[in-house]
mmCIF file with all atom_site columns, C-alpha atoms and ligand atoms in Angstrom:
data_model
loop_
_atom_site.group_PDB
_atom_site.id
_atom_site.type_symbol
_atom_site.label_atom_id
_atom_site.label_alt_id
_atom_site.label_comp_id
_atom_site.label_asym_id
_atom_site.label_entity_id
_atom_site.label_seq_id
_atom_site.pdbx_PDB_ins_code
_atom_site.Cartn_x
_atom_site.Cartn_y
_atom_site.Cartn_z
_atom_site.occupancy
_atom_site.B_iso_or_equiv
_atom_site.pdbx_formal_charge
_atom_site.auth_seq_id
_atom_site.auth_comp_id
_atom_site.auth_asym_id
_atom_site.auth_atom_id
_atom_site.pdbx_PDB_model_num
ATOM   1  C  CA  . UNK A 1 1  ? -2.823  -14.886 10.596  1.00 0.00 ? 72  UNK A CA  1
ATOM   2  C  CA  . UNK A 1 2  ? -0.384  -13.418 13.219  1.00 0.00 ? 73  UNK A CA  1
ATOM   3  C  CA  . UNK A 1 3  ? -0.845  -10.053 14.973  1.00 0.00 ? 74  UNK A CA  1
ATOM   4  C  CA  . UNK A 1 4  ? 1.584   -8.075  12.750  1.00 0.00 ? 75  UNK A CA  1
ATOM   5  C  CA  . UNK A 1 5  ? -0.341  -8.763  9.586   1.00 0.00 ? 76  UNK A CA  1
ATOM   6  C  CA  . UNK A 1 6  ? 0.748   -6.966  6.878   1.00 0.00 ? 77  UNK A CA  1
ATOM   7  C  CA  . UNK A 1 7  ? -1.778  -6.141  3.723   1.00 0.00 ? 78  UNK A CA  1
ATOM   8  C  CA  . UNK A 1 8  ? -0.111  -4.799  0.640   1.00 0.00 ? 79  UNK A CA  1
ATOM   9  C  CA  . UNK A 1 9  ? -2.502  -2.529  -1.538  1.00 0.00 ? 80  UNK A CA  1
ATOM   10 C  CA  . UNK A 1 10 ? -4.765  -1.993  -4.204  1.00 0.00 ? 81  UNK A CA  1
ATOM   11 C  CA  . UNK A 1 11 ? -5.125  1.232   -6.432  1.00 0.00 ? 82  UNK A CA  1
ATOM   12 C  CA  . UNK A 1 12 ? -6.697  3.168   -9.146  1.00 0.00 ? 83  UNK A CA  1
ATOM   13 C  CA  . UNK A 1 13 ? -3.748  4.232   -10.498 1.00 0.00 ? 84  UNK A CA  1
ATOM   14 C  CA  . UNK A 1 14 ? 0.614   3.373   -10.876 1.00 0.00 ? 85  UNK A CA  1
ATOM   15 C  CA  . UNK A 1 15 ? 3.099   5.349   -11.912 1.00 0.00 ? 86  UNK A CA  1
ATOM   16 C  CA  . UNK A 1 16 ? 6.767   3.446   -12.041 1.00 0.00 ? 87  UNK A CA  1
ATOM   17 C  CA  . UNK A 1 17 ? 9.847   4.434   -9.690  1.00 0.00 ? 88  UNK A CA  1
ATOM   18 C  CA  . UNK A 1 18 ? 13.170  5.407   -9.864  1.00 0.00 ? 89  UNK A CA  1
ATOM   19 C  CA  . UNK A 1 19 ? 13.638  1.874   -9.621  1.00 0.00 ? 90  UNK A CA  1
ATOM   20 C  CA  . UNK A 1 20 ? 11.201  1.496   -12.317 1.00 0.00 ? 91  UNK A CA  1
ATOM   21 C  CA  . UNK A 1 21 ? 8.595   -0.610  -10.158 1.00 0.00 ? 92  UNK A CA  1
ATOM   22 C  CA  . UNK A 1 22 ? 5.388   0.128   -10.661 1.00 0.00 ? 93  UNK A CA  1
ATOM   23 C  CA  . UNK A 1 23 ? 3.903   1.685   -7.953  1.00 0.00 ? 94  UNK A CA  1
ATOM   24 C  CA  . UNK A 1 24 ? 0.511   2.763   -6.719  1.00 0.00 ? 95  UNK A CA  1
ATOM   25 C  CA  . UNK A 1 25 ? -1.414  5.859   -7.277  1.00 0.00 ? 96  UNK A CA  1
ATOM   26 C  CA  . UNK A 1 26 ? -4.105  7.656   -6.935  1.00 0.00 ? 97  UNK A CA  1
ATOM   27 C  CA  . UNK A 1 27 ? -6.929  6.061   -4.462  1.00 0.00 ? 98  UNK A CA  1
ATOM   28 C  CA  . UNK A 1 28 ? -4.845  3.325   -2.686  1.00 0.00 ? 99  UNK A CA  1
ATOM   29 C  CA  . UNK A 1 29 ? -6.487  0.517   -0.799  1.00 0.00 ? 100 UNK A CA  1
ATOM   30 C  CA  . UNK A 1 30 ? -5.338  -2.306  1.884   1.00 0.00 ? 101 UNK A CA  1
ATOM   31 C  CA  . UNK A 1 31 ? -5.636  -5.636  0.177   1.00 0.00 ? 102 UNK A CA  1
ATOM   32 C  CA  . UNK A 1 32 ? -5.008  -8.948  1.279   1.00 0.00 ? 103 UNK A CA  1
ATOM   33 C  CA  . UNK A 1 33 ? -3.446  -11.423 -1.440  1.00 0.00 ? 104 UNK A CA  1
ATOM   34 C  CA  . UNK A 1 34 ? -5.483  -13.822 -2.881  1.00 0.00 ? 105 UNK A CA  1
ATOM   35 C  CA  . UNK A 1 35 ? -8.907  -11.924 -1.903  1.00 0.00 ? 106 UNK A CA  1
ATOM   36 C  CA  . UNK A 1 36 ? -10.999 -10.413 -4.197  1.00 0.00 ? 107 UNK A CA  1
ATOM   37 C  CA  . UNK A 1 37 ? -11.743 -7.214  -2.342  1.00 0.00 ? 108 UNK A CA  1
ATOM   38 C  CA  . UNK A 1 38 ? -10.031 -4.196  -0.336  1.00 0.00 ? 109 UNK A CA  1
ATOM   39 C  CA  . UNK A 1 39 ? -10.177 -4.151  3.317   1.00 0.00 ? 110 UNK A CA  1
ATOM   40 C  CA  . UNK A 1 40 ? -12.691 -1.770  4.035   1.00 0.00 ? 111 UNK A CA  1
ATOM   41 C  CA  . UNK A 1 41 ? -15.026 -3.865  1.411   1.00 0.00 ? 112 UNK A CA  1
ATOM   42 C  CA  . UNK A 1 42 ? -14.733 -2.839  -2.124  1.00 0.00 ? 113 UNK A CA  1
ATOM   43 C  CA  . UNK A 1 43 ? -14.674 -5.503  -4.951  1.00 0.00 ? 114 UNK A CA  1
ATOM   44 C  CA  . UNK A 1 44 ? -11.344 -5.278  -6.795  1.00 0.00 ? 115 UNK A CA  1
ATOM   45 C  CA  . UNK A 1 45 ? -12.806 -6.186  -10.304 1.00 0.00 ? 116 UNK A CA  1
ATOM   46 C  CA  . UNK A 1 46 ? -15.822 -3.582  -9.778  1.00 0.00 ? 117 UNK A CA  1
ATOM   47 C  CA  . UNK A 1 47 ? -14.249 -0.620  -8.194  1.00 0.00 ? 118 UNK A CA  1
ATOM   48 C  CA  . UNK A 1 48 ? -11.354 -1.121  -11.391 1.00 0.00 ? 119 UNK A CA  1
ATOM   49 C  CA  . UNK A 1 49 ? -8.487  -1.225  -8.608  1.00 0.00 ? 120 UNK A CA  1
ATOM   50 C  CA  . UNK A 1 50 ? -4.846  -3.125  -9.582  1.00 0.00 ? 121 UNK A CA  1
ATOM   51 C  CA  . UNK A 1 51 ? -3.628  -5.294  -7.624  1.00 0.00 ? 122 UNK A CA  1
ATOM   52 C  CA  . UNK A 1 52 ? -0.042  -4.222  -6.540  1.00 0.00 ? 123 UNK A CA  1
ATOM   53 C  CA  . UNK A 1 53 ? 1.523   -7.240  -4.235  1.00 0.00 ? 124 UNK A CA  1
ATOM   54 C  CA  . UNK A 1 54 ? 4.970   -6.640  -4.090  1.00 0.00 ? 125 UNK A CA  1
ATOM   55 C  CA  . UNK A 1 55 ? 3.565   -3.193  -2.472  1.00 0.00 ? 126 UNK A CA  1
ATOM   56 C  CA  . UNK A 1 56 ? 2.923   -3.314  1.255   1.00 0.00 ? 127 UNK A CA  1
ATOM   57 C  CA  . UNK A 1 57 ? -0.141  -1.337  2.952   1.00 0.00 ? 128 UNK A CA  1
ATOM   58 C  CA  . UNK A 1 58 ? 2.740   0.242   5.289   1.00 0.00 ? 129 UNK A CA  1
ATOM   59 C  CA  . UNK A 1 59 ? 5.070   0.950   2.296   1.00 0.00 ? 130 UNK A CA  1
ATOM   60 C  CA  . UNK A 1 60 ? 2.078   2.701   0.657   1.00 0.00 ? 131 UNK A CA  1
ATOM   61 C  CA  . UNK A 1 61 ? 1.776   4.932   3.866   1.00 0.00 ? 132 UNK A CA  1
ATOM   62 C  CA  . UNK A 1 62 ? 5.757   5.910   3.486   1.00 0.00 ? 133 UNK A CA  1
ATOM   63 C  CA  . UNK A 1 63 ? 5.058   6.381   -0.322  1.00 0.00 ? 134 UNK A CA  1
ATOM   64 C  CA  . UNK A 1 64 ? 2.357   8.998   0.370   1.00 0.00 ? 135 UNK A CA  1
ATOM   65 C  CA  . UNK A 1 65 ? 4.360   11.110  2.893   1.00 0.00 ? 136 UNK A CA  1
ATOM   66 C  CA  . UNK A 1 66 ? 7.342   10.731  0.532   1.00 0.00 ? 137 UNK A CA  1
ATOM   67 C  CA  . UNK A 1 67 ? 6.634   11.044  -3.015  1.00 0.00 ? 138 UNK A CA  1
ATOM   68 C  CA  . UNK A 1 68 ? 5.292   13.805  -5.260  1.00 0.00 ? 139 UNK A CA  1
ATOM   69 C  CA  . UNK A 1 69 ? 2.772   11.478  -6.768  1.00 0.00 ? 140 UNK A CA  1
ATOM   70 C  CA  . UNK A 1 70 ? -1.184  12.084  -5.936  1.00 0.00 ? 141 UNK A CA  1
ATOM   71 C  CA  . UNK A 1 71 ? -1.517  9.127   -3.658  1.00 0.00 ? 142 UNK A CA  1
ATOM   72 C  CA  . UNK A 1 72 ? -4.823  9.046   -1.064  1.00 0.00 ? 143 UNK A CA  1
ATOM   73 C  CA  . UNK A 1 73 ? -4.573  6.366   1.443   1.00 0.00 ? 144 UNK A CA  1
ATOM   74 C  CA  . UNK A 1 74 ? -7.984  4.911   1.856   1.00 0.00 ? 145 UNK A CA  1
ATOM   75 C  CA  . UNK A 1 75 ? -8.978  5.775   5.881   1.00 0.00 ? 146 UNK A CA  1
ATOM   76 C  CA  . UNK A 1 76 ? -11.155 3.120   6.299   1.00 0.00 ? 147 UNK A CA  1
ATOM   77 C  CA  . UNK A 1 77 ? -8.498  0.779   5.354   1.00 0.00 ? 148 UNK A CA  1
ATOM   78 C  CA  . UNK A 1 78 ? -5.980  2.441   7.512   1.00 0.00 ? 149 UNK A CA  1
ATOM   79 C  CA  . UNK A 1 79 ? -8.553  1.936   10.180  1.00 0.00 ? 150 UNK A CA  1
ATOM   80 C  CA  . UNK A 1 80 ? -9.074  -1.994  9.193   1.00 0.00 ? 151 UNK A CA  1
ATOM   81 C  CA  . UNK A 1 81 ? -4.860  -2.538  9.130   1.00 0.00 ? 152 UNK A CA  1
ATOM   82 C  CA  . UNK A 1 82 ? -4.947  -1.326  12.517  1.00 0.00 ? 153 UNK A CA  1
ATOM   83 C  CA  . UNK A 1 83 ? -2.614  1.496   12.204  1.00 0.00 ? 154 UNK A CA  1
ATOM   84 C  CA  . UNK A 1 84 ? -2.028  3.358   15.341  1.00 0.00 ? 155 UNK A CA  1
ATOM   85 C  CA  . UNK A 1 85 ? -1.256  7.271   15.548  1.00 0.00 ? 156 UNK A CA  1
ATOM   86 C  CA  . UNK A 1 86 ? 2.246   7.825   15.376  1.00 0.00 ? 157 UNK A CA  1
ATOM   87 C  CA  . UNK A 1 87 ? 4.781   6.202   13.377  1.00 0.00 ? 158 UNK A CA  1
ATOM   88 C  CA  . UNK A 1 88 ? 6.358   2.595   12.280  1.00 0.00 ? 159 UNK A CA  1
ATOM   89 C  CA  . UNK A 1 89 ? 9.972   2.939   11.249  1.00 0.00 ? 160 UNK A CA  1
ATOM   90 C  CA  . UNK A 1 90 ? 10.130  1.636   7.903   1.00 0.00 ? 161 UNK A CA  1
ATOM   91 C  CA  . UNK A 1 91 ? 13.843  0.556   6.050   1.00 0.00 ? 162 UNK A CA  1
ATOM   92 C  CA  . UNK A 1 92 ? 14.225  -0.069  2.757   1.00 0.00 ? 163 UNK A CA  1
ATOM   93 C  CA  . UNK A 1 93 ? 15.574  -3.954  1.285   1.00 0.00 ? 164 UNK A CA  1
ATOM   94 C  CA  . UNK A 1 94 ? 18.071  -2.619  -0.277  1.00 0.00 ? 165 UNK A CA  1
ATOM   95 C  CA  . UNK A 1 95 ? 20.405  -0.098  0.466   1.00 0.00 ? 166 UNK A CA  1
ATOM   96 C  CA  . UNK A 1 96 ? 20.841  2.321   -1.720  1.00 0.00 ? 167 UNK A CA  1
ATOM   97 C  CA  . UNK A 1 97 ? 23.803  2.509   -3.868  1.00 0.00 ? 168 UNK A CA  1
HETATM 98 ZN ZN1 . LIG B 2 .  ? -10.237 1.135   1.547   1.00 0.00 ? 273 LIG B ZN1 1
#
């Protein structure tokens, strides 16, 4: 694993886009693909958390600041992806249309 690691997320809750991709909600998680638990420790199955991989940990972070949805970014994972105060520009894929 290289230095600039990036986790997508797990969450108790989606809601669905303009885009309609389903998105995460409510408590959201860092999650590494193909592990069974969150970051900071809590079994996926267990804690009932969905797996959202096409969702990256730092794309849940713009998501929160963004969106009106209720999402809480887990602080413990923030802590375990290493974010840093201040902020990572983030650009979309695809431009919009
Ligand atoms: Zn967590």
């Amino acid at each position: 694993m290289g230095k600039r690691f990036e986790p997508a997320v797990a969450a108790s809750g989606r809601w669905v886009d303009e885009d309609g991709v389903r998105a995460p909600g409510g408590s959201v998680h860092a999650w590494r693909p193909g592990t069974n638990q969150t970051l900071c420790g809590i079994p996926l199955h267990k804690a009932g958390l969905e797996r959202f991989p096409h969702v990256l940990w730092i794309d849940a972070r713009w998501l929160a600041d963004t969106t009106a949805e209720r999402i809480v970014l887990c602080h413990r994972c923030s802590a375990a992806a290493g974010d840093r105060p201040g902020r990572r520009r983030w650009t979309r894929d695809r431009p919009r249309p």
